[in-house]
PDB file of C-alpha atoms in Angstrom:
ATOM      1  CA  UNK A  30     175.754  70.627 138.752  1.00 42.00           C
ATOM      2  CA  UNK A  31     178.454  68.617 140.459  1.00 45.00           C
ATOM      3  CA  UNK A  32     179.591  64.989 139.265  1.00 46.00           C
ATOM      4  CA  UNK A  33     179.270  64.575 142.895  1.00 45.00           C
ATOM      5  CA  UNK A  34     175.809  65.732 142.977  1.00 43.00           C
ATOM      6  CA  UNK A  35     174.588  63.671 139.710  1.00 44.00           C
ATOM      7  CA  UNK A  36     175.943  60.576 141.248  1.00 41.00           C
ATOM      8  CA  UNK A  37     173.353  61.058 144.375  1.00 43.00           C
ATOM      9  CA  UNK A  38     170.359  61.309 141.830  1.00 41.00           C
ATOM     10  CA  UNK A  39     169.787  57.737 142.246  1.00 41.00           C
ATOM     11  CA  UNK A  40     169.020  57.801 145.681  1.00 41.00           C
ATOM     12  CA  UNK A  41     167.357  61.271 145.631  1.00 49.00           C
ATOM     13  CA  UNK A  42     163.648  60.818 147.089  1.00 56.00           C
ATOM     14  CA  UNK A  43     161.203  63.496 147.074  1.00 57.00           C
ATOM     15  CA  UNK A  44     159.417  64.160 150.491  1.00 74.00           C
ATOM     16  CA  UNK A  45     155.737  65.193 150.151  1.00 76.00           C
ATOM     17  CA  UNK A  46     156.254  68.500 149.786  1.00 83.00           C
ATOM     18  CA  UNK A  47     158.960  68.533 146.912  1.00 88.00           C
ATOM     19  CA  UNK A  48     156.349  65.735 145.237  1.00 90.00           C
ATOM     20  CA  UNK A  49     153.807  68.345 144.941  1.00 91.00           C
ATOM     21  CA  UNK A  50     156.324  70.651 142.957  1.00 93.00           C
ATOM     22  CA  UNK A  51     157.414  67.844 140.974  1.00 92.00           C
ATOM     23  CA  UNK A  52     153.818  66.622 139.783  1.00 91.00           C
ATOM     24  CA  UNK A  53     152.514  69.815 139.439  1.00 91.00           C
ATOM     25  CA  UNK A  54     155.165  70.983 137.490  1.00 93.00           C
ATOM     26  CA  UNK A  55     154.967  67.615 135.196  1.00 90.00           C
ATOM     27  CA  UNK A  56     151.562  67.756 134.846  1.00 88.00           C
ATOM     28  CA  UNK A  57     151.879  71.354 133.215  1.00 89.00           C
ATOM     29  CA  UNK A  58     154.121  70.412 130.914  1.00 89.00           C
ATOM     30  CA  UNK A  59     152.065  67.434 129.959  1.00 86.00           C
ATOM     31  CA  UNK A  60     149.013  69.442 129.203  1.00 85.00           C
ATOM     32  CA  UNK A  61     151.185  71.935 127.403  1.00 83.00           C
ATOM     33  CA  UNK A  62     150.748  75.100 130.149  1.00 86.00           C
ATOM     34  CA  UNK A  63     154.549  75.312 130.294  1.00 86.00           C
ATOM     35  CA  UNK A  64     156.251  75.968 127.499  1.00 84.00           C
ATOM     36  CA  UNK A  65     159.866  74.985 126.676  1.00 87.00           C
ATOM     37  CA  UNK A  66     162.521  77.834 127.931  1.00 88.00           C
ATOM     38  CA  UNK A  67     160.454  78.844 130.252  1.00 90.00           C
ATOM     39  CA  UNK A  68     162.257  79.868 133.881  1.00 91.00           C
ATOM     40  CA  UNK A  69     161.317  78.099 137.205  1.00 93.00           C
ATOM     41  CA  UNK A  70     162.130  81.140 139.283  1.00 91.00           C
ATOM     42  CA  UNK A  71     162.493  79.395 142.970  1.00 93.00           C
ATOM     43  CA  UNK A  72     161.608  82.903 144.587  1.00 93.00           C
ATOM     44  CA  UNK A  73     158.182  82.536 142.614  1.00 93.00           C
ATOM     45  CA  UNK A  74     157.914  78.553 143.464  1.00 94.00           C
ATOM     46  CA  UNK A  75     159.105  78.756 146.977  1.00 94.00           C
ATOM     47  CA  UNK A  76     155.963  81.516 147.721  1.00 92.00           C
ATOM     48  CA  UNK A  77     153.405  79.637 145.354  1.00 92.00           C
ATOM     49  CA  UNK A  78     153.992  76.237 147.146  1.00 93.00           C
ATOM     50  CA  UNK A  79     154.891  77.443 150.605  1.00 92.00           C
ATOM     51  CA  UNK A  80     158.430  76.189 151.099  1.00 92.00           C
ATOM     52  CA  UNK A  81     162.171  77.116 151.447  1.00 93.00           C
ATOM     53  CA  UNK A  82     164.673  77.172 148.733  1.00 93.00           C
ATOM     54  CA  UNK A  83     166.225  73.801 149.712  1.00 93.00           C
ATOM     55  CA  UNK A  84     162.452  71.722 148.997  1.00 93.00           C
ATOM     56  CA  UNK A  85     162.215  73.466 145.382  1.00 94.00           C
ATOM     57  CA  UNK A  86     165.937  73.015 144.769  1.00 93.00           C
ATOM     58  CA  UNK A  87     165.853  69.012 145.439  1.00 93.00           C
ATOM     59  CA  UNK A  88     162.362  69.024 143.456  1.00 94.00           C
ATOM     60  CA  UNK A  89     164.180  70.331 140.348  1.00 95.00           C
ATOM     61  CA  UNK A  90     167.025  68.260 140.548  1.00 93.00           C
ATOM     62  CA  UNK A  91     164.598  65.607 140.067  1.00 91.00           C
ATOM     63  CA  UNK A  92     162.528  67.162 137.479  1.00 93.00           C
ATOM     64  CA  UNK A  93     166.163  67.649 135.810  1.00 92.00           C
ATOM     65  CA  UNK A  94     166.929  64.164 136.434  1.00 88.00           C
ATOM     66  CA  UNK A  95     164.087  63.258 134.281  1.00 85.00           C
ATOM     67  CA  UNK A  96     164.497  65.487 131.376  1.00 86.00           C
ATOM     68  CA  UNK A  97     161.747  67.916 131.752  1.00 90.00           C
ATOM     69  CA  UNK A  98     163.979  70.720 133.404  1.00 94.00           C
ATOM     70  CA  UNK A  99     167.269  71.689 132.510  1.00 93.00           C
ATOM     71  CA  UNK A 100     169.331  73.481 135.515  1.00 93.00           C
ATOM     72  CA  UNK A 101     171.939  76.054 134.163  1.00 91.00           C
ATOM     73  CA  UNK A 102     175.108  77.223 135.892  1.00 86.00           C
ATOM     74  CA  UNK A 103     174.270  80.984 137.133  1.00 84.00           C
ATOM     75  CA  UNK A 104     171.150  81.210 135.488  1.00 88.00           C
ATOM     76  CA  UNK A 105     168.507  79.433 136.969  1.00 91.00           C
ATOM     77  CA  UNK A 106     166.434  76.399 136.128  1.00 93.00           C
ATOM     78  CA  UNK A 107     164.368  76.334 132.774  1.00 93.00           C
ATOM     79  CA  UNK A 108     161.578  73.933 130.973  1.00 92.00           C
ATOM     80  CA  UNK A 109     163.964  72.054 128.913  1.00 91.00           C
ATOM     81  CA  UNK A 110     164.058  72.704 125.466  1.00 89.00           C
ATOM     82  CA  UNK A 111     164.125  70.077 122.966  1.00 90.00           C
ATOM     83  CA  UNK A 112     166.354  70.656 119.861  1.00 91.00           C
ATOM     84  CA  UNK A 113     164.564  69.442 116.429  1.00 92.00           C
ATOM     85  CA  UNK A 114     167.475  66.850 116.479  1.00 93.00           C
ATOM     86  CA  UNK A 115     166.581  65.691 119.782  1.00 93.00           C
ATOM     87  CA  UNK A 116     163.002  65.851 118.530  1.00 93.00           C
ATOM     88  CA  UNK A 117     163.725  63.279 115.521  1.00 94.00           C
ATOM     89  CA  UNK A 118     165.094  60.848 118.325  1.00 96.00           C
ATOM     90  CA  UNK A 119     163.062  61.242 120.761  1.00 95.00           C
ATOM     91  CA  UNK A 120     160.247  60.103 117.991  1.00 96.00           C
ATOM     92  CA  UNK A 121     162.708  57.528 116.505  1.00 97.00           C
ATOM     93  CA  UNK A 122     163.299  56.372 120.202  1.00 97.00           C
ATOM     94  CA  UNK A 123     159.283  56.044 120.923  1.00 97.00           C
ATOM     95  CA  UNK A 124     158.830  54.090 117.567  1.00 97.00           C
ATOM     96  CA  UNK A 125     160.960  51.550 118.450  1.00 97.00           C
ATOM     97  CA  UNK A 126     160.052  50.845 121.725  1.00 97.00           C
ATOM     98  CA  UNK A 127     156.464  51.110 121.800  1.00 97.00           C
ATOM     99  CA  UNK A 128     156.244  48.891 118.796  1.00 97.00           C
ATOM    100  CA  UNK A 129     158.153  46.620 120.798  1.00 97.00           C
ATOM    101  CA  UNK A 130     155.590  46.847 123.560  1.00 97.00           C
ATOM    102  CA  UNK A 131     152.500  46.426 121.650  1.00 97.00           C
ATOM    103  CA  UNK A 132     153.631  43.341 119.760  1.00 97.00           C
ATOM    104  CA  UNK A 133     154.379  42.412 123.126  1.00 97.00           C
ATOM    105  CA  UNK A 134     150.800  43.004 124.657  1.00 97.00           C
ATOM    106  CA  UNK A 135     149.163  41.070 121.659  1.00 97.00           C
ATOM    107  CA  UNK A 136     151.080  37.994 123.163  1.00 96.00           C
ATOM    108  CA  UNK A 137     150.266  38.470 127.002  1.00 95.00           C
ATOM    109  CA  UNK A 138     148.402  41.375 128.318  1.00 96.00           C
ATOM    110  CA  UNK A 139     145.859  40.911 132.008  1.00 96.00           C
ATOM    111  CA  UNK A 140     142.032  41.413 131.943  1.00 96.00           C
ATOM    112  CA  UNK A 141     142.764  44.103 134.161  1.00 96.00           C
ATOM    113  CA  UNK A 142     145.216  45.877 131.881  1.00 96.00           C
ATOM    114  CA  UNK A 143     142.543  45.705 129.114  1.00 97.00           C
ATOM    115  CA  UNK A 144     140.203  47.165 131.285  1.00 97.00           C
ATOM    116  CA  UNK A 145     142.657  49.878 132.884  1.00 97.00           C
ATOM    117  CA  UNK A 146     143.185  51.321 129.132  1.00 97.00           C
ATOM    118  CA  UNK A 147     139.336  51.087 127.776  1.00 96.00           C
ATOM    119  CA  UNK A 148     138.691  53.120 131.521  1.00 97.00           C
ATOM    120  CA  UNK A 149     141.560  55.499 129.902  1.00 96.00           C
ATOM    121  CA  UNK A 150     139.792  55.351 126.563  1.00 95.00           C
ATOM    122  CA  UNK A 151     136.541  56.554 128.694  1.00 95.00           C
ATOM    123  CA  UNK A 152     138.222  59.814 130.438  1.00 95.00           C
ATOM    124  CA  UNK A 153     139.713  60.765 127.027  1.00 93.00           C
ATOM    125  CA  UNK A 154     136.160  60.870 125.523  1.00 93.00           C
ATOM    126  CA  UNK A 155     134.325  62.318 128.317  1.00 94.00           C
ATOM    127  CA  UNK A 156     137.354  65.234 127.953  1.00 92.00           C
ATOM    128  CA  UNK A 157     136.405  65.487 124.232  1.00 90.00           C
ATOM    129  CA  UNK A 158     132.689  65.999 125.094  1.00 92.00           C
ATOM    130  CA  UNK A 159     133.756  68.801 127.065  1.00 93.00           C
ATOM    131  CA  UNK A 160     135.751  70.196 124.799  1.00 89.00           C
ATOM    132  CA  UNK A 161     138.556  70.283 127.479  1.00 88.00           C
ATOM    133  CA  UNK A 162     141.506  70.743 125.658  1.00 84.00           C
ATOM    134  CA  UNK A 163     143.919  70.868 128.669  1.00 84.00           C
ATOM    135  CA  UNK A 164     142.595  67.094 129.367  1.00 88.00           C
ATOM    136  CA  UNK A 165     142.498  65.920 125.998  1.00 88.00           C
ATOM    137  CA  UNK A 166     146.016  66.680 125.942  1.00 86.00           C
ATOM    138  CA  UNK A 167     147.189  65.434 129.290  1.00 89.00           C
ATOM    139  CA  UNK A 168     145.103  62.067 128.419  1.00 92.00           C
ATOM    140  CA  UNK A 169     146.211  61.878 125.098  1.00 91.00           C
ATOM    141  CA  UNK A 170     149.655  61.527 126.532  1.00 91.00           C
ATOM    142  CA  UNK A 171     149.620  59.635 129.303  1.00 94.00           C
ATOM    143  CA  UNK A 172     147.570  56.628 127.016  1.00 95.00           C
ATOM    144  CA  UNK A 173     151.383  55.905 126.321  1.00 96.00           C
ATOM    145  CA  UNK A 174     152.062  55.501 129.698  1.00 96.00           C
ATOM    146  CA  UNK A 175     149.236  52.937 130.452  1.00 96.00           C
ATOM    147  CA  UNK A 176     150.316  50.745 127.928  1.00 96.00           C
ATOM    148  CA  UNK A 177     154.178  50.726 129.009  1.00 97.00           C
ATOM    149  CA  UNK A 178     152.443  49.839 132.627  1.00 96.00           C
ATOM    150  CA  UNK A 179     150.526  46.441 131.082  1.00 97.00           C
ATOM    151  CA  UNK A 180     153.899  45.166 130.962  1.00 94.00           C
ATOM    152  CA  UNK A 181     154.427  45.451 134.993  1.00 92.00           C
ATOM    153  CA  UNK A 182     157.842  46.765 134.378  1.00 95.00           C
ATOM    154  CA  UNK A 183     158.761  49.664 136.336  1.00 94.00           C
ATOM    155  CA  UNK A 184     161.989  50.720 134.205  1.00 95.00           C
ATOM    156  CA  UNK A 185     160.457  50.438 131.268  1.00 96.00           C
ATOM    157  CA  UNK A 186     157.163  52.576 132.380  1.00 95.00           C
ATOM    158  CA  UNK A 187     159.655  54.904 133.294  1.00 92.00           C
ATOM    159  CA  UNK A 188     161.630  54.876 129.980  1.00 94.00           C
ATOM    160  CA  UNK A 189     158.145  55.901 128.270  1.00 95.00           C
ATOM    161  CA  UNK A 190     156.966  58.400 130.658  1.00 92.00           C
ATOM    162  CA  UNK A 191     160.304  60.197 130.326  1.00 91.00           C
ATOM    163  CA  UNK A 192     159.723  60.081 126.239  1.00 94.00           C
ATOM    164  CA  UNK A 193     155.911  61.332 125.748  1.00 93.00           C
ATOM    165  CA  UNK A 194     157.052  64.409 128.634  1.00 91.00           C
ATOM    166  CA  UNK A 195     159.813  65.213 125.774  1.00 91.00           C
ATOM    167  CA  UNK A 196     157.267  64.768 123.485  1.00 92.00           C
ATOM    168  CA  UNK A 197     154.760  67.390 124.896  1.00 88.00           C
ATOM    169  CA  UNK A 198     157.546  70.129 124.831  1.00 88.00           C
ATOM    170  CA  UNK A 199     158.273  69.080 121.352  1.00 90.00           C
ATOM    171  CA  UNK A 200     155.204  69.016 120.341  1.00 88.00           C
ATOM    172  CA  UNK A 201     154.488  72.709 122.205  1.00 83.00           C
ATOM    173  CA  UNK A 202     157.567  74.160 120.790  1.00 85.00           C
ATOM    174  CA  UNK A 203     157.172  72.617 116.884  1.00 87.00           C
ATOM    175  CA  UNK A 204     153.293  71.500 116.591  1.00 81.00           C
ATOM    176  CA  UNK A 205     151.305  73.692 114.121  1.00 72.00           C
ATOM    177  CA  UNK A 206     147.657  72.754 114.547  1.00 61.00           C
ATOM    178  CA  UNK A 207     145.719  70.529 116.651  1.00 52.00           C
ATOM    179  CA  UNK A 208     146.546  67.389 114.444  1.00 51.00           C
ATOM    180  CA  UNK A 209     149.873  67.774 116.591  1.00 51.00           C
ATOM    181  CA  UNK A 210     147.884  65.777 119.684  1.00 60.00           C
ATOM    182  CA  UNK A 211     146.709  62.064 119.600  1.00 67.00           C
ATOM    183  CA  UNK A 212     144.149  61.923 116.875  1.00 67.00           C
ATOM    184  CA  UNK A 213     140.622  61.243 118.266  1.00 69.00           C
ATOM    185  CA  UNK A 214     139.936  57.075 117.350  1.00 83.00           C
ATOM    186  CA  UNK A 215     143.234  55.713 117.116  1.00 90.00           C
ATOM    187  CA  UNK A 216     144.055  54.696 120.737  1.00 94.00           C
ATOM    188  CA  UNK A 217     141.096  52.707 120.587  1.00 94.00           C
ATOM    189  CA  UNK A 218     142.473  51.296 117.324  1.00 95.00           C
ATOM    190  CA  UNK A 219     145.481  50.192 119.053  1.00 96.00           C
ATOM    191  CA  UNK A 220     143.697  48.235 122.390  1.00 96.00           C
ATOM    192  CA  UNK A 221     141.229  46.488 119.362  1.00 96.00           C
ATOM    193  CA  UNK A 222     144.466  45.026 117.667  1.00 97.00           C
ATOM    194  CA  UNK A 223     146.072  44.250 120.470  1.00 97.00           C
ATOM    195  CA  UNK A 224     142.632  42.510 122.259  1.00 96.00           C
ATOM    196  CA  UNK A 225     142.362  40.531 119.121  1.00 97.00           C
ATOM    197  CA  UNK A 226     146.083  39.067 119.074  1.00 96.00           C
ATOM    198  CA  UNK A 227     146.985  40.468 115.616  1.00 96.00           C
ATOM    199  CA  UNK A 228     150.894  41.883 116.013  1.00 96.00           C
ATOM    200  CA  UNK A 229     151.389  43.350 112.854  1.00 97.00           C
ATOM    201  CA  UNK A 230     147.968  45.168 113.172  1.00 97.00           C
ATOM    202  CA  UNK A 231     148.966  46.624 116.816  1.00 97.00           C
ATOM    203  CA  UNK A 232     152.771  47.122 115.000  1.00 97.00           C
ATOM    204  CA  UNK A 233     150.826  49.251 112.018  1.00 96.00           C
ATOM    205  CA  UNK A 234     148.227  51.435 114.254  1.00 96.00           C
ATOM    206  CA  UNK A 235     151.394  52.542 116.697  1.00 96.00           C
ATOM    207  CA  UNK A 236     153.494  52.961 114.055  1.00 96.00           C
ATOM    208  CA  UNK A 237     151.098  55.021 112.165  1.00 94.00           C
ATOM    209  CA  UNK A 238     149.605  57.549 115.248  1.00 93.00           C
ATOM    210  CA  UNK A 239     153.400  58.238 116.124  1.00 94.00           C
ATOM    211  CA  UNK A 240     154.297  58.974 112.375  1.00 93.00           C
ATOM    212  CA  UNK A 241     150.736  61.139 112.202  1.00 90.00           C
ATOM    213  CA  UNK A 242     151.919  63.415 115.020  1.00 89.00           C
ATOM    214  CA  UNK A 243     155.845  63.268 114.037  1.00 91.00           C
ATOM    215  CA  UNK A 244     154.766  64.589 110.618  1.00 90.00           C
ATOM    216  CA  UNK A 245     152.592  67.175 112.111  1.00 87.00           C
ATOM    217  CA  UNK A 246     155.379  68.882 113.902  1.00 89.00           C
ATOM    218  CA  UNK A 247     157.684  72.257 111.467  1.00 87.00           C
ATOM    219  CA  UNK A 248     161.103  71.580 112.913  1.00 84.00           C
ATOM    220  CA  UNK A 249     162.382  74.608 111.561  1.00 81.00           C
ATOM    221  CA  UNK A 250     160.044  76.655 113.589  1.00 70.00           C
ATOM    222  CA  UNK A 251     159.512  77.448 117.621  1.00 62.00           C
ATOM    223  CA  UNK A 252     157.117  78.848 119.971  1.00 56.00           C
ATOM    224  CA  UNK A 253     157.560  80.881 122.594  1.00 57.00           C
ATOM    225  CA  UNK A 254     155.396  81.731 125.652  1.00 53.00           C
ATOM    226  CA  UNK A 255     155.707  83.745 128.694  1.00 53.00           C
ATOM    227  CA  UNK A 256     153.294  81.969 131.027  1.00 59.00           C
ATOM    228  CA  UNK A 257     152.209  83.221 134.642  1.00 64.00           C
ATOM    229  CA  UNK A 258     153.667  80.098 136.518  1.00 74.00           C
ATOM    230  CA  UNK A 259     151.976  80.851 139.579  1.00 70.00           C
ATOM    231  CA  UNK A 260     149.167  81.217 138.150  1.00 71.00           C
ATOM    232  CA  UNK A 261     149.678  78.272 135.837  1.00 74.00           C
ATOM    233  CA  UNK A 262     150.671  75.975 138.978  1.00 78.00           C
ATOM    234  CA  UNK A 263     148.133  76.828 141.156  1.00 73.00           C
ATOM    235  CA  UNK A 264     145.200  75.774 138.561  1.00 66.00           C
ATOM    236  CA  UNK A 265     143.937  79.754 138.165  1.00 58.00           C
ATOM    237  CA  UNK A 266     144.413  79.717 134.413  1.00 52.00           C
TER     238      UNK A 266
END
């Protein structure tokens, strides 16, 4: 990647087409389907989504731009790989700022933000019913999202999104058991003390599901998969 080409990643807008390769490609790696290290071969992408080179090119330079791919000189693009020190700060990282935004909700936070996380609260429990782990996961992760967005700022909805992607390839290349997701009660734990105005309680429950996960991941170990990604992109598997 040129310095030339990096400084265009600002202004770099996916058309339709290159959108569907981005989100489907995100939402894999937020339900944990794509495993870190895994190679985005653009022969396989360009016949599994119907386009030329140049679409699925752009749409990982902006996956890449994002953190969830990382684009190697003569080999090809790759699910990015977290190492366990970028795993300590990307929890470190999360800690800090969504404390920050909870204490911040318990302030000021709209009826219809409320309402858009206890709706969130709903899908994760109707995914638990089902026992559909792919959702539970996805869900789990994006509950970090939804809070970032009751603050109406786009940068720092961003900033989080970025961090709990990173945090589903950590947690599918280090996490041991299932106590590596979101634990079942405690996002509902979190909208409670943040409904009733209580910072330090909304400061404690955040601080405490983030450490519960961190602590479930074994740095000094990794997973690896070999996935079918057209398979795993086209919703067969």
């Amino acid at each position: 990647m040129t310095n030339a080409t990096d400084q265009k990643l600002d202004t770099l807008r996916a058309d339709p087409d290159e959108q569907i390769i981005v989100d489907r490609i995100y939402s894999a790696v937020m339900e944990q389907k794509l495993a870190p290290r895994t190679k985005l071969s653009e022969q396989t992408l360009c016949e599994t989504f119907g386009v030329g080179r140049m679409r699925v090119r752009r749409a990982l330079l902006l996956l890449s731009s994002q953190g969830i791919v990382e684009l190697r000189s003569n080999r090809g693009a790759f699910i990015a790989c977290p190492s366990p020190d970028e795993a300590r700060e990307v929890f470190e990282a999360r800690l800090m700022i969504e404390t920050g935004i909870v204490r911040e909700l318990t302030r000021e936070i709209s009826t219809a933000g409320v309402d858009a996380l206890r709706s969130h609260i709903k899908e994760e429990d109707d995914a638990r019913a089902r026992n559909n782990q792919t959702e539970i996961i996805r869900l789990s992760g994006e509950f970090h999202v939804e809070l970032a967005k009751c603050h109406n700022n786009s940068v720092l909805t961003r900033v989080v999104r970025e961090l709990v992607t990173r945090s589903s390839l950590i947690v599918a290349l280090f996490g041991t058991n299932k106590d590596s997701s979101c634990p079942d009660d405690e996002h509902a734990s979190i909208i409670d003390a943040i409904v009733s105005g209580d910072p330090q309680s909304a400061e404690d429950n955040i601080q405490h599901h983030l450490l519960h996960v961190k602590n479930s991941l074994d740095l000094k170990q990794s997973q690896n998969v070999e996935p079918d990604l057209a398979k795993i992109l086209t919703g067969r598997m």
